[in-house]
C-alpha cells in the first residue's frame, strides 16, 4: 500500500538554492545515486522535475513516492496509468497533480471498488465518474469496509456533483452521520455546487450548518 508523504524543507538547501543554483542542482543530482538520499529527494518539497525523473529511472521502487510529488513529470503519471496495478493506482489517487477526466476514467476502469470510490475524493474527478461510482454495486460492503458510505461522503461534498444526485440525496435521511460529526445534509449544505434554493430546503428540513 502506498503511504502519504510528509513534505520536508531543508534550510541549508534553501540557502544554497538562493546563493548558488548550479552547485545546488549538482548536489541534488549526486543525492539521486544513493537510495536513502533519493528517498529524501521525493519528500523534499522543492525537488525539481528533472531530478525526480532521475530518481524514478534509477530507483524503480521509489516511483510510487515520486508520483505523489507536486513536481512529478507527466511522463511518469502516464506510465502509472498504463501500468494500472493496485500500487500505481493508489499512488495516482494521492497525487496532487491534476489528471484529465479521460485519464481518471481510464484509472477508474482499472480499479477495484475501494479505489473507484477513493478516486471520487479527487477534486478533478469528473461528473460522469461520480455518477458511475454512485451506480456501483455495494452489496459486498461489510462492517470493516463500507464503500457506500465513503462514496456518499465524497460525492455529497464534491464540487462536480451531478444535479441528478443532489435530487437523489434529498430522498435519504439527511441527519445520517457519514463524515465524523457531519451529516449528509450538512455535507450538501456546505457544498458550493448545491443551489441556494436547495440549501434553503435543507434548512427547512432541519439541517443546521456546522461551524
mmCIF file of C-alpha atoms in Angstrom:
data_model
loop_
_atom_site.group_PDB
_atom_site.id
_atom_site.type_symbol
_atom_site.label_atom_id
_atom_site.label_comp_id
_atom_site.label_asym_id
_atom_site.label_seq_id
_atom_site.Cartn_x
_atom_site.Cartn_y
_atom_site.Cartn_z
ATOM 1 C CA UNK A 1 0.000 0.000 0.000
ATOM 2 C CA UNK A 2 1.305 3.452 -0.904
ATOM 3 C CA UNK A 3 1.594 5.753 2.103
ATOM 4 C CA UNK A 4 1.215 9.521 2.110
ATOM 5 C CA UNK A 5 4.442 11.517 2.157
ATOM 6 C CA UNK A 6 5.306 14.137 4.765
ATOM 7 C CA UNK A 7 6.853 17.039 2.880
ATOM 8 C CA UNK A 8 10.148 18.409 4.153
ATOM 9 C CA UNK A 9 12.135 21.610 3.767
ATOM 10 C CA UNK A 10 15.867 21.977 4.353
ATOM 11 C CA UNK A 11 17.224 25.380 5.459
ATOM 12 C CA UNK A 12 20.706 24.551 4.137
ATOM 13 C CA UNK A 13 19.396 23.609 0.714
ATOM 14 C CA UNK A 14 17.181 26.682 0.553
ATOM 15 C CA UNK A 15 20.194 28.911 1.244
ATOM 16 C CA UNK A 16 22.298 27.052 -1.314
ATOM 17 C CA UNK A 17 19.496 27.329 -3.867
ATOM 18 C CA UNK A 18 19.349 31.095 -3.421
ATOM 19 C CA UNK A 19 23.107 31.647 -3.465
ATOM 20 C CA UNK A 20 24.450 29.109 -5.985
ATOM 21 C CA UNK A 21 21.867 27.370 -8.157
ATOM 22 C CA UNK A 22 24.432 25.331 -10.127
ATOM 23 C CA UNK A 23 26.004 23.836 -7.004
ATOM 24 C CA UNK A 24 22.518 23.245 -5.601
ATOM 25 C CA UNK A 25 21.386 21.273 -8.673
ATOM 26 C CA UNK A 26 24.604 19.275 -8.823
ATOM 27 C CA UNK A 27 24.214 18.384 -5.148
ATOM 28 C CA UNK A 28 20.687 17.138 -5.777
ATOM 29 C CA UNK A 29 21.918 15.080 -8.748
ATOM 30 C CA UNK A 30 24.544 13.484 -6.521
ATOM 31 C CA UNK A 31 21.869 12.557 -3.990
ATOM 32 C CA UNK A 32 19.992 10.597 -6.662
ATOM 33 C CA UNK A 33 22.697 7.928 -6.739
ATOM 34 C CA UNK A 34 22.123 6.708 -3.174
ATOM 35 C CA UNK A 35 18.712 5.186 -2.483
ATOM 36 C CA UNK A 36 18.421 6.606 1.040
ATOM 37 C CA UNK A 37 19.298 10.086 -0.221
ATOM 38 C CA UNK A 38 16.860 9.583 -3.089
ATOM 39 C CA UNK A 39 14.127 8.903 -0.535
ATOM 40 C CA UNK A 40 14.828 12.332 0.902
ATOM 41 C CA UNK A 41 14.508 13.868 -2.569
ATOM 42 C CA UNK A 42 10.966 12.572 -3.029
ATOM 43 C CA UNK A 43 9.960 14.086 0.318
ATOM 44 C CA UNK A 44 11.817 17.376 -0.272
ATOM 45 C CA UNK A 45 9.162 19.837 -1.410
ATOM 46 C CA UNK A 46 11.394 21.749 -3.852
ATOM 47 C CA UNK A 47 12.955 18.853 -5.770
ATOM 48 C CA UNK A 48 12.789 19.808 -9.481
ATOM 49 C CA UNK A 49 11.029 17.657 -12.072
ATOM 50 C CA UNK A 50 14.226 16.536 -13.838
ATOM 51 C CA UNK A 51 15.768 15.349 -10.555
ATOM 52 C CA UNK A 52 12.589 13.408 -9.754
ATOM 53 C CA UNK A 53 12.783 11.821 -13.199
ATOM 54 C CA UNK A 54 16.322 10.669 -12.403
ATOM 55 C CA UNK A 55 15.093 9.191 -9.107
ATOM 56 C CA UNK A 56 12.357 7.277 -10.930
ATOM 57 C CA UNK A 57 14.825 5.966 -13.525
ATOM 58 C CA UNK A 58 17.463 4.905 -11.002
ATOM 59 C CA UNK A 59 15.156 3.505 -8.307
ATOM 60 C CA UNK A 60 12.017 1.859 -9.694
ATOM 61 C CA UNK A 61 10.722 1.071 -6.205
ATOM 62 C CA UNK A 62 10.604 4.812 -5.427
ATOM 63 C CA UNK A 63 8.391 5.673 -8.399
ATOM 64 C CA UNK A 64 5.269 5.477 -6.274
ATOM 65 C CA UNK A 65 6.654 8.142 -3.968
ATOM 66 C CA UNK A 66 7.675 10.337 -6.902
ATOM 67 C CA UNK A 67 4.091 10.153 -8.195
ATOM 68 C CA UNK A 68 2.891 11.960 -5.075
ATOM 69 C CA UNK A 69 5.266 14.893 -5.560
ATOM 70 C CA UNK A 70 3.844 18.146 -6.953
ATOM 71 C CA UNK A 71 6.752 18.310 -9.453
ATOM 72 C CA UNK A 72 6.259 14.796 -10.780
ATOM 73 C CA UNK A 73 6.559 14.600 -14.571
ATOM 74 C CA UNK A 74 3.551 13.911 -16.759
ATOM 75 C CA UNK A 75 5.519 11.055 -18.327
ATOM 76 C CA UNK A 76 5.622 9.197 -15.018
ATOM 77 C CA UNK A 77 1.917 9.789 -14.464
ATOM 78 C CA UNK A 78 1.224 8.279 -17.885
ATOM 79 C CA UNK A 79 3.470 5.320 -17.066
ATOM 80 C CA UNK A 80 1.467 4.699 -13.891
ATOM 81 C CA UNK A 81 -1.832 4.903 -15.783
ATOM 82 C CA UNK A 82 -0.573 2.385 -18.350
ATOM 83 C CA UNK A 83 0.701 0.041 -15.637
ATOM 84 C CA UNK A 84 -2.679 0.054 -13.897
ATOM 85 C CA UNK A 85 -1.534 -2.016 -10.909
ATOM 86 C CA UNK A 86 -3.070 -1.676 -7.454
ATOM 87 C CA UNK A 87 0.010 0.176 -6.212
ATOM 88 C CA UNK A 88 0.306 2.601 -9.145
ATOM 89 C CA UNK A 89 -3.419 3.365 -8.923
ATOM 90 C CA UNK A 90 -3.105 4.062 -5.183
ATOM 91 C CA UNK A 91 -0.270 6.471 -5.919
ATOM 92 C CA UNK A 92 -2.279 8.192 -8.660
ATOM 93 C CA UNK A 93 -5.236 8.654 -6.327
ATOM 94 C CA UNK A 94 -2.971 10.516 -3.907
ATOM 95 C CA UNK A 95 -1.003 12.614 -6.392
ATOM 96 C CA UNK A 96 -1.565 16.370 -6.202
ATOM 97 C CA UNK A 97 -1.076 16.713 -9.967
ATOM 98 C CA UNK A 98 -4.201 17.462 -11.950
ATOM 99 C CA UNK A 99 -5.315 14.467 -14.001
ATOM 100 C CA UNK A 100 -7.565 14.793 -17.036
ATOM 101 C CA UNK A 101 -11.098 13.448 -16.945
ATOM 102 C CA UNK A 102 -10.242 10.932 -19.652
ATOM 103 C CA UNK A 103 -7.273 9.622 -17.655
ATOM 104 C CA UNK A 104 -9.359 9.417 -14.472
ATOM 105 C CA UNK A 105 -11.906 7.359 -16.417
ATOM 106 C CA UNK A 106 -9.093 5.019 -17.527
ATOM 107 C CA UNK A 107 -7.810 4.694 -13.952
ATOM 108 C CA UNK A 108 -11.361 4.123 -12.646
ATOM 109 C CA UNK A 109 -11.946 1.332 -15.164
ATOM 110 C CA UNK A 110 -8.802 -0.479 -13.989
ATOM 111 C CA UNK A 111 -9.565 -0.067 -10.272
ATOM 112 C CA UNK A 112 -11.212 -2.302 -7.709
ATOM 113 C CA UNK A 113 -14.252 -0.898 -5.936
ATOM 114 C CA UNK A 114 -12.430 0.681 -2.976
ATOM 115 C CA UNK A 115 -10.114 2.566 -5.337
ATOM 116 C CA UNK A 116 -13.015 3.633 -7.568
ATOM 117 C CA UNK A 117 -14.613 5.201 -4.503
ATOM 118 C CA UNK A 118 -11.335 6.794 -3.400
ATOM 119 C CA UNK A 119 -10.981 8.465 -6.807
ATOM 120 C CA UNK A 120 -14.171 10.428 -6.123
ATOM 121 C CA UNK A 121 -12.344 12.312 -3.379
ATOM 122 C CA UNK A 122 -10.147 13.960 -6.003
ATOM 123 C CA UNK A 123 -11.325 17.466 -6.857
ATOM 124 C CA UNK A 124 -10.667 16.841 -10.560
ATOM 125 C CA UNK A 125 -12.925 13.790 -10.644
ATOM 126 C CA UNK A 126 -15.465 14.455 -13.438
ATOM 127 C CA UNK A 127 -19.237 14.321 -13.112
ATOM 128 C CA UNK A 128 -19.675 11.116 -15.123
ATOM 129 C CA UNK A 129 -17.273 9.207 -12.866
ATOM 130 C CA UNK A 130 -19.163 10.416 -9.786
ATOM 131 C CA UNK A 131 -22.333 9.083 -11.408
ATOM 132 C CA UNK A 132 -20.715 5.768 -12.334
ATOM 133 C CA UNK A 133 -19.472 5.380 -8.754
ATOM 134 C CA UNK A 134 -22.952 6.094 -7.402
ATOM 135 C CA UNK A 135 -24.257 3.233 -9.574
ATOM 136 C CA UNK A 136 -21.720 0.670 -8.305
ATOM 137 C CA UNK A 137 -22.889 -2.489 -6.561
ATOM 138 C CA UNK A 138 -22.085 -2.026 -2.878
ATOM 139 C CA UNK A 139 -23.722 -5.299 -1.773
ATOM 140 C CA UNK A 140 -20.361 -6.722 -0.662
ATOM 141 C CA UNK A 141 -19.809 -3.923 1.868
ATOM 142 C CA UNK A 142 -19.135 -5.015 5.435
ATOM 143 C CA UNK A 143 -18.683 -3.546 8.887
ATOM 144 C CA UNK A 144 -14.988 -3.198 8.116
ATOM 145 C CA UNK A 145 -15.261 -1.830 4.572
ATOM 146 C CA UNK A 146 -18.206 0.489 3.959
ATOM 147 C CA UNK A 147 -17.508 1.744 0.456
ATOM 148 C CA UNK A 148 -21.061 3.003 0.031
ATOM 149 C CA UNK A 149 -20.722 5.384 2.986
ATOM 150 C CA UNK A 150 -17.372 6.700 1.722
ATOM 151 C CA UNK A 151 -18.872 7.191 -1.749
ATOM 152 C CA UNK A 152 -21.794 9.137 -0.256
ATOM 153 C CA UNK A 153 -19.390 11.372 1.672
ATOM 154 C CA UNK A 154 -17.148 12.039 -1.339
ATOM 155 C CA UNK A 155 -19.972 12.666 -3.788
ATOM 156 C CA UNK A 156 -22.150 14.770 -1.470
ATOM 157 C CA UNK A 157 -19.252 17.149 -0.812
ATOM 158 C CA UNK A 158 -17.834 17.177 -4.364
ATOM 159 C CA UNK A 159 -17.922 20.409 -6.420
ATOM 160 C CA UNK A 160 -18.712 18.371 -9.558
ATOM 161 C CA UNK A 161 -21.706 16.577 -8.052
ATOM 162 C CA UNK A 162 -24.326 15.874 -10.743
ATOM 163 C CA UNK A 163 -27.624 17.700 -10.178
ATOM 164 C CA UNK A 164 -29.404 14.375 -10.506
ATOM 165 C CA UNK A 165 -27.536 13.048 -7.479
ATOM 166 C CA UNK A 166 -28.405 16.095 -5.391
ATOM 167 C CA UNK A 167 -32.040 15.178 -6.007
ATOM 168 C CA UNK A 168 -31.288 11.549 -5.076
ATOM 169 C CA UNK A 169 -29.542 12.546 -1.849
ATOM 170 C CA UNK A 170 -32.570 14.601 -0.838
ATOM 171 C CA UNK A 171 -34.552 11.318 -0.688
ATOM 172 C CA UNK A 172 -32.280 9.952 2.051
ATOM 173 C CA UNK A 173 -32.399 10.733 5.794
ATOM 174 C CA UNK A 174 -30.436 13.983 5.943
ATOM 175 C CA UNK A 175 -29.458 13.542 9.588
ATOM 176 C CA UNK A 176 -27.369 10.442 8.825
ATOM 177 C CA UNK A 177 -23.775 10.999 10.026
ATOM 178 C CA UNK A 178 -21.376 9.905 7.274
ATOM 179 C CA UNK A 179 -18.296 12.072 7.864
ATOM 180 C CA UNK A 180 -17.378 12.087 11.518
ATOM 181 C CA UNK A 181 -19.726 14.653 13.046
ATOM 182 C CA UNK A 182 -21.098 15.835 9.687
ATOM 183 C CA UNK A 183 -24.418 14.565 8.419
ATOM 184 C CA UNK A 184 -25.421 14.006 4.832
ATOM 185 C CA UNK A 185 -27.474 17.197 4.953
ATOM 186 C CA UNK A 186 -24.564 19.235 6.322
ATOM 187 C CA UNK A 187 -22.241 17.978 3.580
ATOM 188 C CA UNK A 188 -24.761 19.127 0.986
ATOM 189 C CA UNK A 189 -25.270 22.437 2.787
ATOM 190 C CA UNK A 190 -21.519 23.151 2.663
ATOM 191 C CA UNK A 191 -21.141 22.161 -0.994
ATOM 192 C CA UNK A 192 -20.856 25.253 -3.244
ATOM 193 C CA UNK A 193 -22.307 23.252 -6.149
ATOM 194 C CA UNK A 194 -25.648 22.920 -4.358
ATOM 195 C CA UNK A 195 -28.070 25.708 -5.316
ATOM 196 C CA UNK A 196 -29.288 28.303 -2.826
ATOM 197 C CA UNK A 197 -32.828 27.033 -3.333
ATOM 198 C CA UNK A 198 -31.817 23.503 -2.364
ATOM 199 C CA UNK A 199 -29.871 24.799 0.638
ATOM 200 C CA UNK A 200 -32.956 26.708 1.783
ATOM 201 C CA UNK A 201 -34.930 23.467 1.511
ATOM 202 C CA UNK A 202 -32.271 21.675 3.547
ATOM 203 C CA UNK A 203 -32.627 24.263 6.303
ATOM 204 C CA UNK A 204 -36.407 23.882 6.225
ATOM 205 C CA UNK A 205 -35.895 20.158 6.718
ATOM 206 C CA UNK A 206 -33.922 20.832 9.877
ATOM 207 C CA UNK A 207 -30.330 20.728 8.608
ATOM 208 C CA UNK A 208 -28.126 23.002 10.683
ATOM 209 C CA UNK A 209 -24.882 24.445 9.371
ATOM 210 C CA UNK A 210 -21.805 23.044 11.107
ATOM 211 C CA UNK A 211 -19.452 25.767 12.387
#
